[in-house]
Coordinates of C-alpha atoms in Angstrom, one line a residue:
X1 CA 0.0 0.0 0.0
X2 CA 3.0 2.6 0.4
X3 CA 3.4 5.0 3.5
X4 CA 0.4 5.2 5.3
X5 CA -1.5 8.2 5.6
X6 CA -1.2 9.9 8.9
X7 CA -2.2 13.2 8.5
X8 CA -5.3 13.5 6.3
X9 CA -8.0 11.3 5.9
X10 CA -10.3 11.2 2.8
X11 CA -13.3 8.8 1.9
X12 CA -11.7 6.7 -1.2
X13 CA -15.3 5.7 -2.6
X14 CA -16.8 9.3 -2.8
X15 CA -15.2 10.2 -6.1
X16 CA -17.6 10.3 -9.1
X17 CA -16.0 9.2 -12.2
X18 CA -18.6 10.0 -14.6
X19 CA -19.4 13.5 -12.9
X20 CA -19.1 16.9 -14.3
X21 CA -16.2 17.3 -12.2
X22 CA -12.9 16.1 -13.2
X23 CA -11.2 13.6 -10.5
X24 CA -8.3 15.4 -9.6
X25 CA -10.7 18.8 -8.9
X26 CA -12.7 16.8 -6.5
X27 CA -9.5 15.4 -5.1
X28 CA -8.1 19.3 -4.9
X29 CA -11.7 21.0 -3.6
X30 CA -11.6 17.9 -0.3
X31 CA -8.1 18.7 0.5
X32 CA -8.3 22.0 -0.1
X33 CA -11.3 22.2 2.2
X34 CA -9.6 20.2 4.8
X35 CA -7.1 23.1 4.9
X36 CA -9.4 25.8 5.2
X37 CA -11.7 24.6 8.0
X38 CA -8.6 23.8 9.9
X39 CA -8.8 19.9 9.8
X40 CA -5.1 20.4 7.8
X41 CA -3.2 22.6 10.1
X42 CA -0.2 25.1 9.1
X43 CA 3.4 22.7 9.0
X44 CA 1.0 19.1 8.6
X45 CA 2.4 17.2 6.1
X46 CA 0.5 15.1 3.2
X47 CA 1.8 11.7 1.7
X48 CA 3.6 11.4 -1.3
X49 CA 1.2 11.6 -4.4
X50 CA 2.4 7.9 -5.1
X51 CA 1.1 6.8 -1.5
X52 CA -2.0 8.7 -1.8
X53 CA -2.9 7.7 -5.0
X54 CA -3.0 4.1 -3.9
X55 CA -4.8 4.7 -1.1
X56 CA -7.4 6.2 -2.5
X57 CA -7.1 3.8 -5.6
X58 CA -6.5 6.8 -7.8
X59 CA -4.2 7.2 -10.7
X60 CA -0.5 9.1 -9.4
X61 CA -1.5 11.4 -12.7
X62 CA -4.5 12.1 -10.5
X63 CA -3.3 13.3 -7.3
X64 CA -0.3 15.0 -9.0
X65 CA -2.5 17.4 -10.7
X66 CA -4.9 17.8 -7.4
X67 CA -1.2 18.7 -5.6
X68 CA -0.4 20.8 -8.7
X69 CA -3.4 22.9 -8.0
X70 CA -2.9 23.3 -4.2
X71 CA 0.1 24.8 -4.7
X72 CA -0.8 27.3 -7.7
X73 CA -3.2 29.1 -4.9
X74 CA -1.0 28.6 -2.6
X75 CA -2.0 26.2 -0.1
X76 CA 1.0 23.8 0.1
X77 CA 4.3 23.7 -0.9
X78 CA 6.1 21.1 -2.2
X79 CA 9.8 20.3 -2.5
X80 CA 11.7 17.7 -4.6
X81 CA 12.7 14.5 -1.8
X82 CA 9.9 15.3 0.5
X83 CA 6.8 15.3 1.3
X84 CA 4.3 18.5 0.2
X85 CA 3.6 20.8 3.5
X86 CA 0.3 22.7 4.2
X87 CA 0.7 26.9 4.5
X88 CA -0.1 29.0 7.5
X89 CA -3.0 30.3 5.9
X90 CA -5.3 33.7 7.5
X91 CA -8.7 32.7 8.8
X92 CA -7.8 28.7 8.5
X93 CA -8.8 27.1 12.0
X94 CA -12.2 27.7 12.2
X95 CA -11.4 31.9 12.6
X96 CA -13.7 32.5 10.0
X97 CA -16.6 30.8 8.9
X98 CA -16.5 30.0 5.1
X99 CA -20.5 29.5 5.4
X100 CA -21.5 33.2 6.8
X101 CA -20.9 35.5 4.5
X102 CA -21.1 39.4 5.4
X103 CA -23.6 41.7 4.2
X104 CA -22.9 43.4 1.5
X105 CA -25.0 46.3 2.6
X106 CA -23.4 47.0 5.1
X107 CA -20.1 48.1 3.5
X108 CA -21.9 50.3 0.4
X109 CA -20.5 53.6 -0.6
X110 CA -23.1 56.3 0.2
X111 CA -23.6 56.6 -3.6
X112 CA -24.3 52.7 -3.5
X113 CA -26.4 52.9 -0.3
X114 CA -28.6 55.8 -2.0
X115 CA -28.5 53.5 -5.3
X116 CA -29.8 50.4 -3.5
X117 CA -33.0 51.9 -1.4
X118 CA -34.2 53.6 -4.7
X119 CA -38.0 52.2 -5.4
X120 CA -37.5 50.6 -8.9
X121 CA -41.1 49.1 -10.0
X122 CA -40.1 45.9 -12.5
X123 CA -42.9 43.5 -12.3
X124 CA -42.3 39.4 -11.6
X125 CA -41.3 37.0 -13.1
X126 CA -44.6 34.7 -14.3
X127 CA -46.8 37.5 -13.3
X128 CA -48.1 39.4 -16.7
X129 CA -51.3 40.3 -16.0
X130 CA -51.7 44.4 -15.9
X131 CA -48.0 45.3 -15.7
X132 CA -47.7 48.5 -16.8
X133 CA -44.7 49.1 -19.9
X134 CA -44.1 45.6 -20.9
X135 CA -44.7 44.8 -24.8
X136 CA -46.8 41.5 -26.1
X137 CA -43.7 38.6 -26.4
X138 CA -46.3 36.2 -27.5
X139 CA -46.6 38.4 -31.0
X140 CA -43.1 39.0 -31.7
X141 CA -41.8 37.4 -34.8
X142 CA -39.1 35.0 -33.2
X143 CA -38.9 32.9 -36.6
X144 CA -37.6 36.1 -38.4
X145 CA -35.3 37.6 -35.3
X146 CA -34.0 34.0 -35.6
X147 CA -33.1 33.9 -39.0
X148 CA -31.4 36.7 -38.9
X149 CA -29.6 36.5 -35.5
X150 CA -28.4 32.9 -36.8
X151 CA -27.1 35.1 -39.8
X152 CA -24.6 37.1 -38.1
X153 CA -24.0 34.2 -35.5
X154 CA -21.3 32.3 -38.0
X155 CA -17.0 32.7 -38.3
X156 CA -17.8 34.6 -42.0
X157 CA -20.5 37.5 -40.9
X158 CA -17.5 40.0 -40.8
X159 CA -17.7 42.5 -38.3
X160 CA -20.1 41.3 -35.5
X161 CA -17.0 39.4 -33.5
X162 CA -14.6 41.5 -31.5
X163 CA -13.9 44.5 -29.6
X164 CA -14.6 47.2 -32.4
X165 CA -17.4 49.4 -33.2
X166 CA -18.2 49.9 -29.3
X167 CA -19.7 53.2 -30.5
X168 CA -22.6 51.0 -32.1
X169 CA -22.9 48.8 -35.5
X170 CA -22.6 51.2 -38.5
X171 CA -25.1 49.9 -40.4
X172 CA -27.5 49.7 -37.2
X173 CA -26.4 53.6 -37.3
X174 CA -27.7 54.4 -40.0
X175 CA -30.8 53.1 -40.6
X176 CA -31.7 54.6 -36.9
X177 CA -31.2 58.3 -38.6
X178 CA -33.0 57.3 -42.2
X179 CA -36.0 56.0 -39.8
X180 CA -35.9 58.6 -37.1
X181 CA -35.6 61.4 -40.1
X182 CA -38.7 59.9 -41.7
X183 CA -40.9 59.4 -38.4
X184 CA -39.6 61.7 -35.4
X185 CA -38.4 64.2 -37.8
X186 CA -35.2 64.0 -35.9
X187 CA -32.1 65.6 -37.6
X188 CA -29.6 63.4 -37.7
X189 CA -26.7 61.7 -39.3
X190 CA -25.1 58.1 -38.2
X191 CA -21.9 59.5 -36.8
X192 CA -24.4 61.3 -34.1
X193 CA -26.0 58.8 -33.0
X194 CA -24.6 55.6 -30.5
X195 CA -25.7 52.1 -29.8
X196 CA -26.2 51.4 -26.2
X197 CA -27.5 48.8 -23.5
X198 CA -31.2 50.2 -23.3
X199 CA -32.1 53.3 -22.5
X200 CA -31.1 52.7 -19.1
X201 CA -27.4 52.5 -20.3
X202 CA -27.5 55.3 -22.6
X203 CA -28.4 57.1 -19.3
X204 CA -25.3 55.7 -17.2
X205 CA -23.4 56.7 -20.1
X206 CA -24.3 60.4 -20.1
X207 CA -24.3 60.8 -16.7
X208 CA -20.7 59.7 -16.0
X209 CA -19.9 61.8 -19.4
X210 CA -21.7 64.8 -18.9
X211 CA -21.7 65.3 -15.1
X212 CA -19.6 65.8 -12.1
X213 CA -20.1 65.1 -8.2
X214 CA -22.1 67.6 -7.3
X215 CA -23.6 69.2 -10.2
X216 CA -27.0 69.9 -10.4
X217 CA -29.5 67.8 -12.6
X218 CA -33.2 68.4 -12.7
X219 CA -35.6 65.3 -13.2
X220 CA -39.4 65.6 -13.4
X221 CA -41.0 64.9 -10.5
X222 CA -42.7 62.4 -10.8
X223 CA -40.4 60.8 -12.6
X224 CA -38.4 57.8 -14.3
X225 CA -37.0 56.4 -10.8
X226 CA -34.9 54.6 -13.5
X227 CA -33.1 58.2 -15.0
X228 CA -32.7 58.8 -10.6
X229 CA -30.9 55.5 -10.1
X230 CA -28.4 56.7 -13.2
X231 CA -27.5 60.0 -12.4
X232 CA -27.6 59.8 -8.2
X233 CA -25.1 57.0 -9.1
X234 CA -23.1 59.2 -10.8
X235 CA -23.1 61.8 -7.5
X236 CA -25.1 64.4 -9.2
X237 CA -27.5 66.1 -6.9
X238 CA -31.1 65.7 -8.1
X239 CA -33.5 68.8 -8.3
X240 CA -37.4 68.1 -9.0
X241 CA -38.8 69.6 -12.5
X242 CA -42.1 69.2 -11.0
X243 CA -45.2 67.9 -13.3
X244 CA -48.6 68.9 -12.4
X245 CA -50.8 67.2 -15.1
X246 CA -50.1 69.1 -18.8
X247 CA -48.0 71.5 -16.8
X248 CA -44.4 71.5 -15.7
X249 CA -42.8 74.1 -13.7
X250 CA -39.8 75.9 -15.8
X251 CA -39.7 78.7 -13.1
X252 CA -37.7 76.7 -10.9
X253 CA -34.9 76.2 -13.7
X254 CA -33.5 79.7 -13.7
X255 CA -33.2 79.3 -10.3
X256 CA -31.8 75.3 -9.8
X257 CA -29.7 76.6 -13.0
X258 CA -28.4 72.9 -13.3
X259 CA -25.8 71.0 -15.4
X260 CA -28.4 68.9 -17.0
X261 CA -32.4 68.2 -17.7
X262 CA -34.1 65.1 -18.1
X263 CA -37.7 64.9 -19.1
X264 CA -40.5 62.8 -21.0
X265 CA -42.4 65.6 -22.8
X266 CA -43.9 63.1 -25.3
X267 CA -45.5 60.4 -23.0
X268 CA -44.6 61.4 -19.5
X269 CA -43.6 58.8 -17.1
X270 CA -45.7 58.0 -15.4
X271 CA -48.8 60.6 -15.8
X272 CA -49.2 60.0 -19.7
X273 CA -49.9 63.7 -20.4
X274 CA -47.7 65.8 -23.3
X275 CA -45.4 69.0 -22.9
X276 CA -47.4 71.8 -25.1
X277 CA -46.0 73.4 -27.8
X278 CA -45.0 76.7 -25.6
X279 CA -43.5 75.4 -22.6
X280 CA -41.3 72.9 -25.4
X281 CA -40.3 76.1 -26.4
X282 CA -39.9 78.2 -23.2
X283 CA -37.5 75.3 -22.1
X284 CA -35.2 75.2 -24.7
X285 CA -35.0 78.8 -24.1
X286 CA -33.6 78.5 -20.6
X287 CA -31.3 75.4 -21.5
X288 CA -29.5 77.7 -23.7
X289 CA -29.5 80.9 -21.6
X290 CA -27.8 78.6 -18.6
X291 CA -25.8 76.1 -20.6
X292 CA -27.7 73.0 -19.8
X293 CA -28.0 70.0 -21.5
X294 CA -31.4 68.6 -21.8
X295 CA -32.1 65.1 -22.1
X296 CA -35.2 64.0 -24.1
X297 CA -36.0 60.3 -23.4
X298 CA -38.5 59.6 -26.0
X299 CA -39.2 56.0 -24.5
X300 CA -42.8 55.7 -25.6
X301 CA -43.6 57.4 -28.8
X302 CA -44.4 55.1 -31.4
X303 CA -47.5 53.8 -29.3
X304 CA -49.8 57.2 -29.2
X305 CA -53.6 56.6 -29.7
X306 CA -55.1 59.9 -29.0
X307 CA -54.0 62.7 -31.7
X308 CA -51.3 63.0 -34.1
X309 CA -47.7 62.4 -32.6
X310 CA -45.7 65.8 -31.4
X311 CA -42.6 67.1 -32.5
X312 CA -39.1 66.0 -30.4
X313 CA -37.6 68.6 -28.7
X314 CA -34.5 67.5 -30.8
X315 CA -36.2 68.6 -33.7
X316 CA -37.2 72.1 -32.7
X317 CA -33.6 72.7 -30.8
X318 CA -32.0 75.7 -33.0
X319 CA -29.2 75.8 -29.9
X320 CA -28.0 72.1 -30.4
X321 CA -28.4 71.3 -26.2
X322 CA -30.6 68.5 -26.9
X323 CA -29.2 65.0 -26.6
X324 CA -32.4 62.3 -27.7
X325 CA -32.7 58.9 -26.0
X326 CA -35.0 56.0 -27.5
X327 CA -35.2 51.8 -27.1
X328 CA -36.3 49.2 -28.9
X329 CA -37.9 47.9 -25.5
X330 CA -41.5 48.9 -25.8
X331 CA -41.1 48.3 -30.2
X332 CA -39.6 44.9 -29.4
X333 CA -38.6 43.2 -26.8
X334 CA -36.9 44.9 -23.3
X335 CA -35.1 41.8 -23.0
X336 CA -32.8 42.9 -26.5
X337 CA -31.2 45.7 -24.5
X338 CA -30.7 47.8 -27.3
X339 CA -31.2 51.4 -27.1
X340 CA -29.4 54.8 -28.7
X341 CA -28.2 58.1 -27.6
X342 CA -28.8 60.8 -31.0
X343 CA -26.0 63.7 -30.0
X344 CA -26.3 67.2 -30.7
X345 CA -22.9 66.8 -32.9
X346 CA -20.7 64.2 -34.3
X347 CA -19.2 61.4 -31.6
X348 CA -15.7 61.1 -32.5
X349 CA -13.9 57.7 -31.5
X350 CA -12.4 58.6 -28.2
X351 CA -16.1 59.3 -27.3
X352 CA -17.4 56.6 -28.3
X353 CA -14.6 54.5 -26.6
X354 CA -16.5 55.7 -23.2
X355 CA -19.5 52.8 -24.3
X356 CA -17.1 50.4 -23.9
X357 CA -15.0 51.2 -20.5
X358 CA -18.5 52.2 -18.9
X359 CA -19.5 48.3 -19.9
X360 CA -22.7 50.4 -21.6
X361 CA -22.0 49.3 -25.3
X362 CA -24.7 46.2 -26.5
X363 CA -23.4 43.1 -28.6
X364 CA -22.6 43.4 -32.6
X365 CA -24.6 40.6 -33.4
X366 CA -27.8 41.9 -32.1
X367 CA -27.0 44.9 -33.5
X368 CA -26.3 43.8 -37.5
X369 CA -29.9 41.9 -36.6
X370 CA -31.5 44.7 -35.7
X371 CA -30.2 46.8 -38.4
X372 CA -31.6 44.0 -41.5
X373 CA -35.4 43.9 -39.1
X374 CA -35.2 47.8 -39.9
X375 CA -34.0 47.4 -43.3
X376 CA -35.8 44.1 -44.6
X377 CA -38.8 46.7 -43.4
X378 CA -39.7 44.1 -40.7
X379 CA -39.7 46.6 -37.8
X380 CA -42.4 48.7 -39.5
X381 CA -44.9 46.0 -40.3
X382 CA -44.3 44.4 -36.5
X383 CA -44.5 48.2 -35.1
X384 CA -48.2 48.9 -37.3
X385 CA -49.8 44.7 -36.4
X386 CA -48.7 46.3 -32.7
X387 CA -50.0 49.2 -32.7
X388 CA -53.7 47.9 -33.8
X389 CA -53.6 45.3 -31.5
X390 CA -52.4 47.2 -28.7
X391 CA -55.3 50.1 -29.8
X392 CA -57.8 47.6 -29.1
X393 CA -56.7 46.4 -25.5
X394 CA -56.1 49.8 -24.5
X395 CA -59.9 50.7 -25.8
X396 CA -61.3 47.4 -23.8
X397 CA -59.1 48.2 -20.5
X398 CA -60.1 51.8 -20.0
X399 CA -64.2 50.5 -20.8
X400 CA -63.7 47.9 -18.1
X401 CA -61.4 49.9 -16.0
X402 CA -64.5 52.8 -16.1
X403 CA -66.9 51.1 -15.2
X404 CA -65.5 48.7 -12.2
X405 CA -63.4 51.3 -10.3
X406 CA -63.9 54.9 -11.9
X407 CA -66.4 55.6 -8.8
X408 CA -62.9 55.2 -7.3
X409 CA -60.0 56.7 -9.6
X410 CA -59.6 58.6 -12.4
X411 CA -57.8 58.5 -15.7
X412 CA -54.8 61.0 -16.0
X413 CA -53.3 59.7 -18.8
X414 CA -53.8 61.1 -22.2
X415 CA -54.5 57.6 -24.4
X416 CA -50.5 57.5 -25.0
X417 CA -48.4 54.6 -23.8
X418 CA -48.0 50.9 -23.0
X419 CA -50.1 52.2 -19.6
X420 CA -52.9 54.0 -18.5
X421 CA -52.1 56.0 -15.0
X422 CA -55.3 56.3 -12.0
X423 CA -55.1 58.5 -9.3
X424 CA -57.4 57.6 -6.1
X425 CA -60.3 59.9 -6.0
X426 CA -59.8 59.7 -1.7
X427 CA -56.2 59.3 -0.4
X428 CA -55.2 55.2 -0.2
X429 CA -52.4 53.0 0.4
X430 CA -51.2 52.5 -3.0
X431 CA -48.5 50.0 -1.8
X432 CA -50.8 48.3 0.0
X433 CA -53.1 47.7 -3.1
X434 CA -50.8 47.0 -5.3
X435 CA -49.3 44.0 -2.4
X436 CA -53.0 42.6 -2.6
X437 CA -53.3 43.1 -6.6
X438 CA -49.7 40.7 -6.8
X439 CA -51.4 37.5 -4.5
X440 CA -54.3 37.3 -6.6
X441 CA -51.9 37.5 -9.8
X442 CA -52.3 41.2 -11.0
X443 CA -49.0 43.3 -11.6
X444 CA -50.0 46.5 -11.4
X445 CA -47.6 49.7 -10.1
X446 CA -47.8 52.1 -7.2
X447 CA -48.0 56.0 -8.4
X448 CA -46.5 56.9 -5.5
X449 CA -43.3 55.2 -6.0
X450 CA -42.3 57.8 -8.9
X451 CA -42.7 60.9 -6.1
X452 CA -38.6 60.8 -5.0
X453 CA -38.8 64.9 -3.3
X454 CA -42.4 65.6 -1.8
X455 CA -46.1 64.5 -0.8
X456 CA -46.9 61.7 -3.4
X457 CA -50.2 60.9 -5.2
X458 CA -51.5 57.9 -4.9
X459 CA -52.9 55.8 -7.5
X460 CA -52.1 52.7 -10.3
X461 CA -50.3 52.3 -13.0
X462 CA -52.3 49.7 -15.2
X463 CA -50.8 47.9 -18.1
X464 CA -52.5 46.3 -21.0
X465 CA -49.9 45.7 -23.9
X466 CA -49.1 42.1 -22.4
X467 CA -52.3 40.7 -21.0
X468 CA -54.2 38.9 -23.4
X469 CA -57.9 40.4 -24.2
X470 CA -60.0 37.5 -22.4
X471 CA -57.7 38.1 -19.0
X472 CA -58.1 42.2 -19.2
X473 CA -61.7 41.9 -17.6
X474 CA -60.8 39.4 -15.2
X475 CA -58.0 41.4 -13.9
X476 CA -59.9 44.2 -13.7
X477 CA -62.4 42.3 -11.3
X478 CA -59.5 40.8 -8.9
X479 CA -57.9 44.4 -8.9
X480 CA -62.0 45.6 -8.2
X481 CA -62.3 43.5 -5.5
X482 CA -58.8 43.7 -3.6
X483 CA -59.4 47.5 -3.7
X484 CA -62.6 47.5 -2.2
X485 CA -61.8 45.0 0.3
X486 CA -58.8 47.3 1.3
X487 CA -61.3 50.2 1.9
X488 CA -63.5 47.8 4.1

């Protein structure tokens, strides 16, 4: 048998040869654990790999490469004539436990901290019904995104492998401006515009490019708790633009006088109501007498069923501080991550290099997709089946909605939008509803949670887009009942 083993002992029939994990790993990880939970002390000394291997009826190929790996991460050390030696190791001994693990909390930056306890509303998993912003996955045309994803996914589709192009696919570039010159009247030309992570990564992006610790930046209040999470992150201290129905404040700008303004004036998040013609106006006015930038996330547009569409502030900027966000997330799919950032001049390279060191940049190959669904003229006929069918849910869920709880809440919304927004005709726990709404399977959003700076209203944000017609009056009556049962 060899030397005997005097200073470890190891279970020879525990070692599954037909597992996932090579032989000599699981030899490594029980040794290795030995060492760590003190079991193997600092100075013990193992057998030779011969003994050990015939011990344990292993191969001496095995236990060599188990040793081999111990002392790699230094565990052991091993000298030519003797036998291999455990380290003194920190914590080994039972002086830490390898099981409890410290929270994580607890050690946060106060940027991290502040990151962390910001409300973020982004439905379940499994739980559809009502969720407020989330497209129809059931129509998407997977057998075309296929096709053409498998298309760019081979050795000879050129330029979809690698570490170039962070600033965003050029062809992808450039049918964005041909379509957002022919339907947003955006002006536009490729080198303008970059390819990023979703919306919420173009965001990231421009806050860590555009502001420092410190600086002012004005988000509407309520507001995109998302556009909050990106720019606090970045240390910028957040002002309110505050939004009272068709109206938002612009006196407060002169005054705030910040580095940068975000806003929805299209669709806002979350009251569904649109920035009028003059106060678009009076706004850029005051970006360019202070020098701020002003952010236009244009997340919703394509989906507005009352009216013609509006003008983007992009479009009626003469002073070039306008910097134009959209997604393919309410279009397509939010699980694509692919959104674009339209600047108010060309991005040159060192620029663009930012998309990558930030980790905001989204992959090539869902990028040359994208850019043949836009050109094969796939995009438009998915956008116009979605619109029609969305139309009609929208039309059947404010009916229902009407006539179950309007003696309860009201519509703010202006018919725009993957959502329709309620506010509570008497003050209620919005949480509290929307905690009962979730047990009986309905996904539906607090209005409160987008009120960051002062007294909230309360009320829901109901969805429609995902929920199939037949389920739209039956989540109606859960969300009915759980209301009414909550007011006693």
């Amino acid at each position: 048998m060899g030397e005997p083993i005097r200073d470890i002992a190891i279970d020879p029939t525990g070692f599954e040869e037909q597992g996932p994990v090579p032989i000599f790993q699981q030899l490594y990880r029980r040794i290795r654990d030995q060492i760590t939970a003190g079991v193997l002390r600092s100075g013990a000394r193992l057998p030779s790999t011969r003994a050990l291997a015939a011990d344990l009826g292993l191969s001496r190929t095995t236990t060599i490469a188990a040793f081999e790996q111990l002392e790699t991460e230094g565990y052991i050390e091993t000298r030519k004539g003797a036998r291999a030696k455990v380290l003194a190791l920190p914590f080994a001994g039972g002086a830490r436990d390898r099981e409890t693990l410290p929270p994580l909390q607890d050690n946060l930056s106060r940027r991290g901290l502040a990151l962390v306890a910001l409300r973020h509303e982004t439905g379940f998993p499994g739980s559809h019904s009502l969720q407020p912003g989330l497209p129809d996955a059931a129509a998407f045309p997977f057998t075309i995104w296929r096709r053409l994803l498998s298309k760019h996914m081979r050795p000879t589709a050129g330029e979809t492998f690698g570490y170039h192009s962070y600033g965003g696919h050029q062809g992808l570039r450039e049918v964005i401006a041909q379509y957002m010159q022919s339907s947003r009247g955006v002006k536009c030309q490729p080198d303008q515009i970059m390819i990023t992570g979703g919306a919420q990564g173009a965001f990231t992006l421009l806050a860590h490019l555009l502001i420092d610790a410190g600086d002012a930046v004005m988000i509407e209040e309520p507001g995109y708790t998302g556009a909050h999470g990106a720019f606090g992150a970045a240390g910028a201290h957040i002002a309110p633009l505050d939004v009272d129905g068709c109206n938002w404040d612009l006196k407060t700008i002169a005054t705030v006088r910040p580095k940068l303004i975000y806003l929805t004036p299209s669709c806002q998040f979350p009251l569904g109501s649109t920035m009028r013609i003059e106060q678009r106006l009076r706004l850029l006015q005051l970006a360019a007498e202070i020098g701020a930038w002003v952010i236009e996330d244009d997340f919703d547009s394509e989906f507005r069923f009352s009216g013609n569409r509006v003008p983007t502030l992009q479009s009626q900027d003469t002073d070039h501080r306008t910097i134009y966000v959209g997604s393919f997330a309410k279009t397509m799919l939010p699980d694509l991550r692919l959104g674009f950032i339209i600047f108010p001049g060309e991005v040159v390279r060192p620029v663009r290099k930012a998309n990558f060191l930030m980790g905001t940049a989204a992959p090539l190959v869902t990028q040359a997709a994208l850019a043949d669904f836009i050109r094969n003229g796939d995009f438009a006929r998915h956008t116009r089946r979605m619109k029609r069918l969305y139309a009609a849910r929208r039309t059947l869920l404010t009916g229902h909605a009407q006539a179950l709880v309007g003696d309860m809440m009201e519509q703010l919304d202006e018919g725009n939008g993957l959502q329709t927004t309620w506010r509570f005709r008497t003050p209620i726990d919005d949480v509290a509803i929307v905690g009962g709404a979730l047990k009986v399977g309905v996904n539906v959003t607090p209005l409160s949670a987008h009120y960051i700076h002062g007294a909230p209203e309360h009320g829901l944000m109901i969805g429609y887009a995902a929920t199939e017609e037949k389920q739209i009056p039956r989540a109606l009556r859960k969300l009915n009942r759980v209301i009414r049962q909550h007011l006693g």
